[in-house]
PDB file of C-alpha atoms in Angstrom:
ATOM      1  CA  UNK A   1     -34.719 137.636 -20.794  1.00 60.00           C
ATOM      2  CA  UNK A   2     -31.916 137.140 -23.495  1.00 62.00           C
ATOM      3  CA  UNK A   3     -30.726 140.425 -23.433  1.00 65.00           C
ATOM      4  CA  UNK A   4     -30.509 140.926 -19.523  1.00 69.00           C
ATOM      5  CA  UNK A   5     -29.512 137.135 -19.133  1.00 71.00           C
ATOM      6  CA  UNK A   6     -32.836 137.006 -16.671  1.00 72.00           C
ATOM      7  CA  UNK A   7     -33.311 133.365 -16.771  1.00 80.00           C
ATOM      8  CA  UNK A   8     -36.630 133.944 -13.839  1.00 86.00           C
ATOM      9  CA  UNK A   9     -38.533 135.157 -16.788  1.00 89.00           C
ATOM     10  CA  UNK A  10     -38.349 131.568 -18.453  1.00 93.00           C
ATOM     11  CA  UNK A  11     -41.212 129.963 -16.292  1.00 93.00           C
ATOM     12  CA  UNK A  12     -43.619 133.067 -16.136  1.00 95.00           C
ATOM     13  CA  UNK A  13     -43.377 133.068 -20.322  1.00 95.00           C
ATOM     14  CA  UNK A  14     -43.833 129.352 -20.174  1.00 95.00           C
ATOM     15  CA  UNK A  15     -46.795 129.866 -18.137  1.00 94.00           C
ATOM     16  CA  UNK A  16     -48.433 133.035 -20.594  1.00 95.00           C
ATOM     17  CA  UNK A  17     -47.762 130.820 -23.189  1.00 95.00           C
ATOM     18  CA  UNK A  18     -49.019 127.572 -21.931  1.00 96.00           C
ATOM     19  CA  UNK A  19     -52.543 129.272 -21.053  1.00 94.00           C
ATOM     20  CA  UNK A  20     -52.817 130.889 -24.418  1.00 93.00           C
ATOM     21  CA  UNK A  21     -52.248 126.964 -25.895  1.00 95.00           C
ATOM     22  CA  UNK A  22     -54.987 125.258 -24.003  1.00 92.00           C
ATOM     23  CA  UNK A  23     -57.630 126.001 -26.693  1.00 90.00           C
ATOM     24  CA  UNK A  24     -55.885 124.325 -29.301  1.00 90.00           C
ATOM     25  CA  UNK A  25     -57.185 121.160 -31.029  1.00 85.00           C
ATOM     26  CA  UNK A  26     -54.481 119.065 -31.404  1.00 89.00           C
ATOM     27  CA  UNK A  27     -51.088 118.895 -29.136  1.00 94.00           C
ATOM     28  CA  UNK A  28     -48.177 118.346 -31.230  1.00 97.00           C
ATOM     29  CA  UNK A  29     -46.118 115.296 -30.575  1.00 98.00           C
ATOM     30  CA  UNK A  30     -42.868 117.185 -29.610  1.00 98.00           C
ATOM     31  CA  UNK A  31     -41.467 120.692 -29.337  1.00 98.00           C
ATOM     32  CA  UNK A  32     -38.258 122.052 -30.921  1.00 98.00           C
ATOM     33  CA  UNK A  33     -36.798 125.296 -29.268  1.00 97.00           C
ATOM     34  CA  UNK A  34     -35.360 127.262 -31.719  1.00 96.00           C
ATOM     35  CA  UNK A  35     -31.446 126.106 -32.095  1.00 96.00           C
ATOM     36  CA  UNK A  36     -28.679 128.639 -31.482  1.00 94.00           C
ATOM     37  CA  UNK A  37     -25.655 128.485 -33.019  1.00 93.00           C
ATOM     38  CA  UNK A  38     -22.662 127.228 -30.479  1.00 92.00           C
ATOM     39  CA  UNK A  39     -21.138 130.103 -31.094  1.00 92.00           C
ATOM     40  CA  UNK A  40     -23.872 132.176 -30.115  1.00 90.00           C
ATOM     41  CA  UNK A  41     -24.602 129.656 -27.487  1.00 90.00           C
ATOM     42  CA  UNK A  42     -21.643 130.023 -25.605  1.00 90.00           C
ATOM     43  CA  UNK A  43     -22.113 133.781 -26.003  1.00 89.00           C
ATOM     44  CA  UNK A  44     -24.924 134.076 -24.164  1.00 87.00           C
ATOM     45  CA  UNK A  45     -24.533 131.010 -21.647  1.00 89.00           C
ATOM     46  CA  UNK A  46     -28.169 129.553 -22.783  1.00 92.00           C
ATOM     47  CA  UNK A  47     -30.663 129.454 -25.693  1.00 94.00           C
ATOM     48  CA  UNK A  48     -33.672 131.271 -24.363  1.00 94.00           C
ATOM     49  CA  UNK A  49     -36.437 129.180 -26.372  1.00 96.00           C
ATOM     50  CA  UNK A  50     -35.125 125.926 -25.016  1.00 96.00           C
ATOM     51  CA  UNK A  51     -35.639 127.787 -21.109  1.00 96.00           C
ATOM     52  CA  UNK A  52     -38.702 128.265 -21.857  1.00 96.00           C
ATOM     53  CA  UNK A  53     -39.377 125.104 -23.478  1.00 97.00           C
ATOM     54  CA  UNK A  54     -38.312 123.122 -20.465  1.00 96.00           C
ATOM     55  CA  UNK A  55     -41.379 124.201 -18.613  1.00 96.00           C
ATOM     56  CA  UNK A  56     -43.627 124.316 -21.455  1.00 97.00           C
ATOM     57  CA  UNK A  57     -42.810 120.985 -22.288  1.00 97.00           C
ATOM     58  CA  UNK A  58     -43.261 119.669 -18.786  1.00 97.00           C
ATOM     59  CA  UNK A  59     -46.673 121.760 -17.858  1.00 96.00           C
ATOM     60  CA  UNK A  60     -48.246 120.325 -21.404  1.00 96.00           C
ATOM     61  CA  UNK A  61     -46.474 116.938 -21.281  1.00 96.00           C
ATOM     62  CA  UNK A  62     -44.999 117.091 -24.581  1.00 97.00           C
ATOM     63  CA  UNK A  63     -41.574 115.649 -25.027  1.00 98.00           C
ATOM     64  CA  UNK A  64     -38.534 118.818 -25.589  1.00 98.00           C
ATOM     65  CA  UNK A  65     -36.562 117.707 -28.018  1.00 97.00           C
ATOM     66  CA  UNK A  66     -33.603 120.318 -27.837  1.00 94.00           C
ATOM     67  CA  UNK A  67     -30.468 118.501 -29.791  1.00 93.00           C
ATOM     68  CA  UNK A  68     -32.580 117.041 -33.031  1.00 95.00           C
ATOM     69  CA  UNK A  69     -31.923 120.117 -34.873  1.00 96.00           C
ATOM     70  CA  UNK A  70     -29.113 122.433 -35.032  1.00 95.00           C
ATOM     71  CA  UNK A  71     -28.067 125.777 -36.276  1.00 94.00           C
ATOM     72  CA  UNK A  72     -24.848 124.750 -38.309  1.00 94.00           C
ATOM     73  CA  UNK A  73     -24.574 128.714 -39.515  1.00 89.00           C
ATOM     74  CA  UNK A  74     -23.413 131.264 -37.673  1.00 86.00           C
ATOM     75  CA  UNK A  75     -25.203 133.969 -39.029  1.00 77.00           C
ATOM     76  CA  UNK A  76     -25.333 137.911 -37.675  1.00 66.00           C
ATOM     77  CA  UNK A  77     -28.009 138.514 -35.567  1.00 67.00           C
ATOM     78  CA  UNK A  78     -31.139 139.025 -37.201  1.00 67.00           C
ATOM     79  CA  UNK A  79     -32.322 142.073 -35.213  1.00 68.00           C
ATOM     80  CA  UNK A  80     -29.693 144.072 -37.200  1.00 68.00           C
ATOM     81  CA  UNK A  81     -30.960 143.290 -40.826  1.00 71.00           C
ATOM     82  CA  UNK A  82     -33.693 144.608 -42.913  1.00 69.00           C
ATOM     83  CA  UNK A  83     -36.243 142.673 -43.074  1.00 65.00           C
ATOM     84  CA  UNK A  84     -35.484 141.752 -46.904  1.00 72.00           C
ATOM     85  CA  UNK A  85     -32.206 140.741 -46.269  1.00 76.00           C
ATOM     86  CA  UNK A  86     -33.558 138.156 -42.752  1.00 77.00           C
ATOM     87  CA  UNK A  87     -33.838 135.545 -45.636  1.00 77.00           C
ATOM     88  CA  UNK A  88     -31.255 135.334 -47.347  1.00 76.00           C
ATOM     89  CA  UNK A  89     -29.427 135.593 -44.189  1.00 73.00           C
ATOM     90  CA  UNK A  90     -30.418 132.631 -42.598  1.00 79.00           C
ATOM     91  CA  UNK A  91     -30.700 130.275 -45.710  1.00 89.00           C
ATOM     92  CA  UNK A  92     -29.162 126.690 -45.109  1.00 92.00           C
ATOM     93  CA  UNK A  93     -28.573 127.735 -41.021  1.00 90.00           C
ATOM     94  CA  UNK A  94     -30.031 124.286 -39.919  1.00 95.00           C
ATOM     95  CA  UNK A  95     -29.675 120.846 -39.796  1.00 96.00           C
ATOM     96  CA  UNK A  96     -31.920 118.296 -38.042  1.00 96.00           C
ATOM     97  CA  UNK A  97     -31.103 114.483 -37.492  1.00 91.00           C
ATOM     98  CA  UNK A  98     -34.081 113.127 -36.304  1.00 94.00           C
ATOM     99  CA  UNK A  99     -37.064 111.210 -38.516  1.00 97.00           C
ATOM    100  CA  UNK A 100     -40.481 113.310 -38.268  1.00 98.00           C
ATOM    101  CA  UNK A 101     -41.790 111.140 -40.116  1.00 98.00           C
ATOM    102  CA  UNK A 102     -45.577 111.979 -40.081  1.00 97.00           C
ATOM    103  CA  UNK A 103     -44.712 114.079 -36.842  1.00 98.00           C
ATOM    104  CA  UNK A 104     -46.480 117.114 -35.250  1.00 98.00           C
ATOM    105  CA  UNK A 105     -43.889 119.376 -34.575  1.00 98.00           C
ATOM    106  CA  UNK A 106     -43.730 122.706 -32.149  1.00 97.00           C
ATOM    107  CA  UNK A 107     -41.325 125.245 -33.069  1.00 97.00           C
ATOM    108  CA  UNK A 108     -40.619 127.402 -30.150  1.00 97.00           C
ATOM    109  CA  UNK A 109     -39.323 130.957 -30.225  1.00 95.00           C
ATOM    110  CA  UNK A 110     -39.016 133.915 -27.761  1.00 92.00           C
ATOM    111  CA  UNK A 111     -39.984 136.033 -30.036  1.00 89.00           C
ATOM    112  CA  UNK A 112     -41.061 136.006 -34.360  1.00 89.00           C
ATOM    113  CA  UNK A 113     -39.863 139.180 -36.291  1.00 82.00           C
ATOM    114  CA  UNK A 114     -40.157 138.613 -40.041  1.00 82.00           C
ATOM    115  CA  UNK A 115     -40.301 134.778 -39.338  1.00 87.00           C
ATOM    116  CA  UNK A 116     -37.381 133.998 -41.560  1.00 88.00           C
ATOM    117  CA  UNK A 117     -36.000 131.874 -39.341  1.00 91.00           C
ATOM    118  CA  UNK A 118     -39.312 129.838 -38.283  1.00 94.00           C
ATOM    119  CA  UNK A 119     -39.873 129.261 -41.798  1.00 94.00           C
ATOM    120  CA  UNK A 120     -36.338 128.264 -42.333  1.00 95.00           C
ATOM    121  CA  UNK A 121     -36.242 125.606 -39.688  1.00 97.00           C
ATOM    122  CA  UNK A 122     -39.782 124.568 -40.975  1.00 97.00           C
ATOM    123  CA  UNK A 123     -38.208 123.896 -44.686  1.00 97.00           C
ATOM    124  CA  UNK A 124     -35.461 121.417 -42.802  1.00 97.00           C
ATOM    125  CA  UNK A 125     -38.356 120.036 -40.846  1.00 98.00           C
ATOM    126  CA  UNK A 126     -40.380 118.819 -43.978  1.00 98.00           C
ATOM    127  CA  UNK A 127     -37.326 117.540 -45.030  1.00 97.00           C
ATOM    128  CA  UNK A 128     -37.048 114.976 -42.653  1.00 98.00           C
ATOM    129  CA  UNK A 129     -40.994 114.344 -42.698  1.00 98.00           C
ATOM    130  CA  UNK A 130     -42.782 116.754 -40.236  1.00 98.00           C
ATOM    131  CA  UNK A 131     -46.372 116.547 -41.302  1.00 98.00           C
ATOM    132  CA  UNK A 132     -47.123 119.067 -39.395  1.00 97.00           C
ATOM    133  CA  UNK A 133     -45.495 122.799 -38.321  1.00 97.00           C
ATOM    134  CA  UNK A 134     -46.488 124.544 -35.346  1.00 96.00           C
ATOM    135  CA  UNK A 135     -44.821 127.968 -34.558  1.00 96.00           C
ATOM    136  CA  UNK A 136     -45.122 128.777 -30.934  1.00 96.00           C
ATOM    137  CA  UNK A 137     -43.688 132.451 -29.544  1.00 95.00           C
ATOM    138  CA  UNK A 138     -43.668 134.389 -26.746  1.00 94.00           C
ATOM    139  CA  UNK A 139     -43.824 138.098 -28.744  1.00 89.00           C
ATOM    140  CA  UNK A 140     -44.291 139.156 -32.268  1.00 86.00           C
ATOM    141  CA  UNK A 141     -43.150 142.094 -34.030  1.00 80.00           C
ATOM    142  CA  UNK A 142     -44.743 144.732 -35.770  1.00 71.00           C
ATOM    143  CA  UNK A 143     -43.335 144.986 -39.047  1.00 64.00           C
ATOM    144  CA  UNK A 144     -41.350 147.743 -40.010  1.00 59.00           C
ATOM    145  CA  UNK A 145     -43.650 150.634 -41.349  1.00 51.00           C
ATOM    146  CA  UNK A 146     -42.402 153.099 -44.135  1.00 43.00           C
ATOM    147  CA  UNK A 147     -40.763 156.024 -42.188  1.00 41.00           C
ATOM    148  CA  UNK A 148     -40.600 159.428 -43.010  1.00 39.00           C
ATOM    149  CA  UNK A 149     -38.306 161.705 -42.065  1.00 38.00           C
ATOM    150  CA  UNK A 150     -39.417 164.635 -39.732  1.00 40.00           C
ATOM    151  CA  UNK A 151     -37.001 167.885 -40.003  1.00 37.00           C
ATOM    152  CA  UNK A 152     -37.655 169.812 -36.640  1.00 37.00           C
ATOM    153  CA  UNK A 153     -36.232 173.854 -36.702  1.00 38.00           C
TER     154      UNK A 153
END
């Protein structure tokens, strides 16, 4: 979807993903996509968690709150890094202006890697007095495994 700017996808993910959330307990009171920065933004023409997130929100009924929080560090991608260096990476990449105060927020991602950045965003969340932290993606990751290196003759 992000890659091949295929915005179509957005709804069918929203979909997978809604069904997959109908056995949980409690909704959340809003969702978050994950924030791009503008940079990046204006890169790619749109931030592919908050496509999704516009029909997640409406199927579930959950306010989308797209501009409380912010990615005010451009950062390289993190697809490029090793996983130990994801962290450090994205420390201090977002800012949020909204009171959670007792709140149940709904990250939402396309897709969670070494969930630096979920757990970053979570951290600024707190901050501003999210009670509770949802992390909502479309695809996970396997983590990297330790390679070895095969000599062929």
């Amino acid at each position: 979807m992000k890659y091949q700017n295929n915005l179509a996808i957005a709804p069918i993910l929203a979909n997978l993903l809604f069904a997959r959330l109908q056995t949980i307990a409690a909704k959340p009171d809003i969702i978050v996509p994950m924030p791009l920065h503008p940079i990046r933004l204006c890169e790619r023409g749109f931030n592919q968690a908050m496509e999704i997130g516009r029909y997640l929100a409406q199927q579930m009924k959950i306010p989308l709150l797209p501009d409380c929080c912010s990615r005010i560090k451009h950062t390289p991608p993190q697809t490029g890094l090793p996983w130990k260096a994801r962290q450090k990476n994205i420390r201090k990449a977002f800012d949020c202006t909204i009171d959670l105060s007792g709140k149940h927020v709904a990250v939402l991602d396309d897709v969670m890697t070494s969930g630096a950045s979920l757990n970053e965003l979570a951290a600024v969340l707190r901050q501003q007095g999210a009670a509770e932290i949802s992390n909502w993606v479309i695809a996970r990751t396997l983590p990297e495994l330790h390679q070895t290196t095969v000599h062929t003759v």
